[in-house]
Amino acid sequence: MLIETLGAARDLGRLKEIAGVLIRHGLGDTVRRLGLADRLARAGHALQWEHAADLARIEPPVQVRLAMEELGPAFVKLGQILAGRADLFGPEWIAEFGKLHSHVPPLPLDALRPQLREDLGGEPEAIFARFDPEPLAGASIAQVHRAQLKDGTEVIVKIRRPGIREVIEADLRLLGRLAALAEAEWPALKPYRPQLLVREFARSLRRELDLAAECRHAERIGVNMAPLGFIVIPRVHWAHTGERINVQDFIGGVPGDDLARLTPQAGFDRTLLAQRGAQAVLKMIVQDGFFHADPHPGNVFYLDGNRVAFIDFGMVGRLSERRREELLNLLLGLVERNPQAVADVLLDWTGDDHGVNLSQLETEIETFVDQYHGAPLAELNLGQMLADVTAILREHHLGLPSDLALLIKAFISLEGMGRGLDPGFHMTTEALPLLRQVVRARYRPKVIAARAWQTLRRSLAVAEQLPHDLSRLLRNARRGRVHVGIELAHLKRVGDQIDRAANRLTMALVIAALIIGSSIVMTVKGGPTLFGLPAFGFLGFSAAAVGALWLVRAMWRSGRDSDEDAGG
């Protein structure tokens, strides 16, 4: 049944509209293969096929882009996000997705008044000293008006379009079901995980609908940027800010796409601006793990004193500490031309390597990075290198996690902006000092000690949980809920590896126990001593040190054996 497969009857009208747009733009075959035509017909909704071939001669990327533009905000936003997925789409698709813009005429102020009165608690002319009825800018989700607070502060008022949440929620429901249907009909799409892609997109778009969340993002980044001094983030006026409206300081500098005004006569140093913009975004990504995910020229302004202002924090990226560690290793590997480091990180990122020739993939990555060996640092285009590496992953049908795809898109945009300001700008020159600074900080004794303590706590937690896990495993086995799959190829080698891993894990637990027990013994007064220390505590620490050396040697030899096996 259509309603069971594609949602409630309330969405059928929109589904028919989507199918009609796809047909008009030459994508009728997609409609047929998904079974939409037959299912809509059974539900009493006939489609018009007379114009199905009108745009059939246009290239598929153009067809899809035109269809997305007509389908509205959710589809346009999806296309804009896909423009950053060079790991999934080829250059011709990325170029078309990059052209997506919402051509939505602004609403007249009278259409916004009921919502404004509800959110502001009065007429905008009464709340503000001045409120411009003509919008300053407009988009599919919100439009912006200039205003002035009672204290004379110039501000912008961003207003969400009335009813837009309901429209987008309906489209997100349909997108989710269409992704499931596409994945079922086209098994070749499974490596690209369309359902996961749509779920992540839905979370991102719902956050963007919350205009108060955008302000929280701005304030968080503002705090992080404060030490730099030359980065400006608009101040939020929370008294007038909520989910459907936000009020921030007006930024009146030179827009990022008006480079002709950045002249020495006007007091601007374009080389310095490029360096400062790069330093800011690199700090967001590498140090803070919370970054502006869409730093295109429309969201950047240049101010007097060679300051840089960022606006519009609706789309942000987040990186966990582990991700930042991996990113650091990747960037250092690219900058220092270490192909093995790059290959290791990318193989960890792709995760699902089922059906992939890992040896061939690793060789391609190493060959790609190795071609830059000996090249001057200033000649490396870091953004292009990242784009080329993701292209290699795409050829092997491997996709990156969404947070990393967003990051790489921001990186490439940033380098393009830097070169627009200064043709001699090189991201590697700006990145390397910060990367090395972060590496030095990572190996400070205090940080190492904290990391070792966390590792010990996790090991003890695993050891404590082990009896419970074994009990649950046996209980499930008695109930017939345990399924065992055996792959005979290389079984002996796998068994040996498991045996060695178990031995090392056991030794690690013994070492942890010795350290904890010896620490307790050291605090107990009395008893025999050795070198002025409690004898049993000293012997315990000594045994732990010997065990740790054995463990390090075993891991090192295991790594060498793996390399030899791979080489053989």
GROMACS .gro file of C-alpha atoms in nm, residues 18 20 28 66 70 107 131 192 257 259 288 299 350 361-362 369 384 404 419 434 494 561:
model
   22
   18ILE     CA    1   0.733   1.590  -0.635
   20GLY     CA    2   0.530   1.573  -1.135
   28GLY     CA    3   1.047   1.012  -1.535
   66LEU     CA    4   1.658   2.234  -1.174
   70GLU     CA    5   1.152   2.397  -0.810
  107LEU     CA    6   0.722   3.828   0.202
  131PHE     CA    7   1.224   4.905   1.165
  192TYR     CA    8   2.632   0.560  -0.006
  257ASP     CA    9   3.244   3.902  -0.249
  259LEU     CA   10   3.711   4.236  -0.314
  288ASP     CA   11   3.798   2.408   1.931
  299ASN     CA   12   2.900   3.505   0.525
  350THR     CA   13   3.562   0.498   0.584
  361LEU     CA   14   4.307   0.159  -0.198
  362GLU     CA   15   4.603   0.201   0.033
  369VAL     CA   16   5.056   1.162  -0.141
  384GLN     CA   17   4.279   2.049  -0.355
  404LEU     CA   18   3.417   1.512   0.804
  419ARG     CA   19   4.357   3.272  -0.272
  434LEU     CA   20   4.924   2.556   1.438
  494VAL     CA   21   4.317  -1.489   1.268
  561ASP     CA   22   5.498  -0.866   1.134
   0.00000   0.00000   0.00000
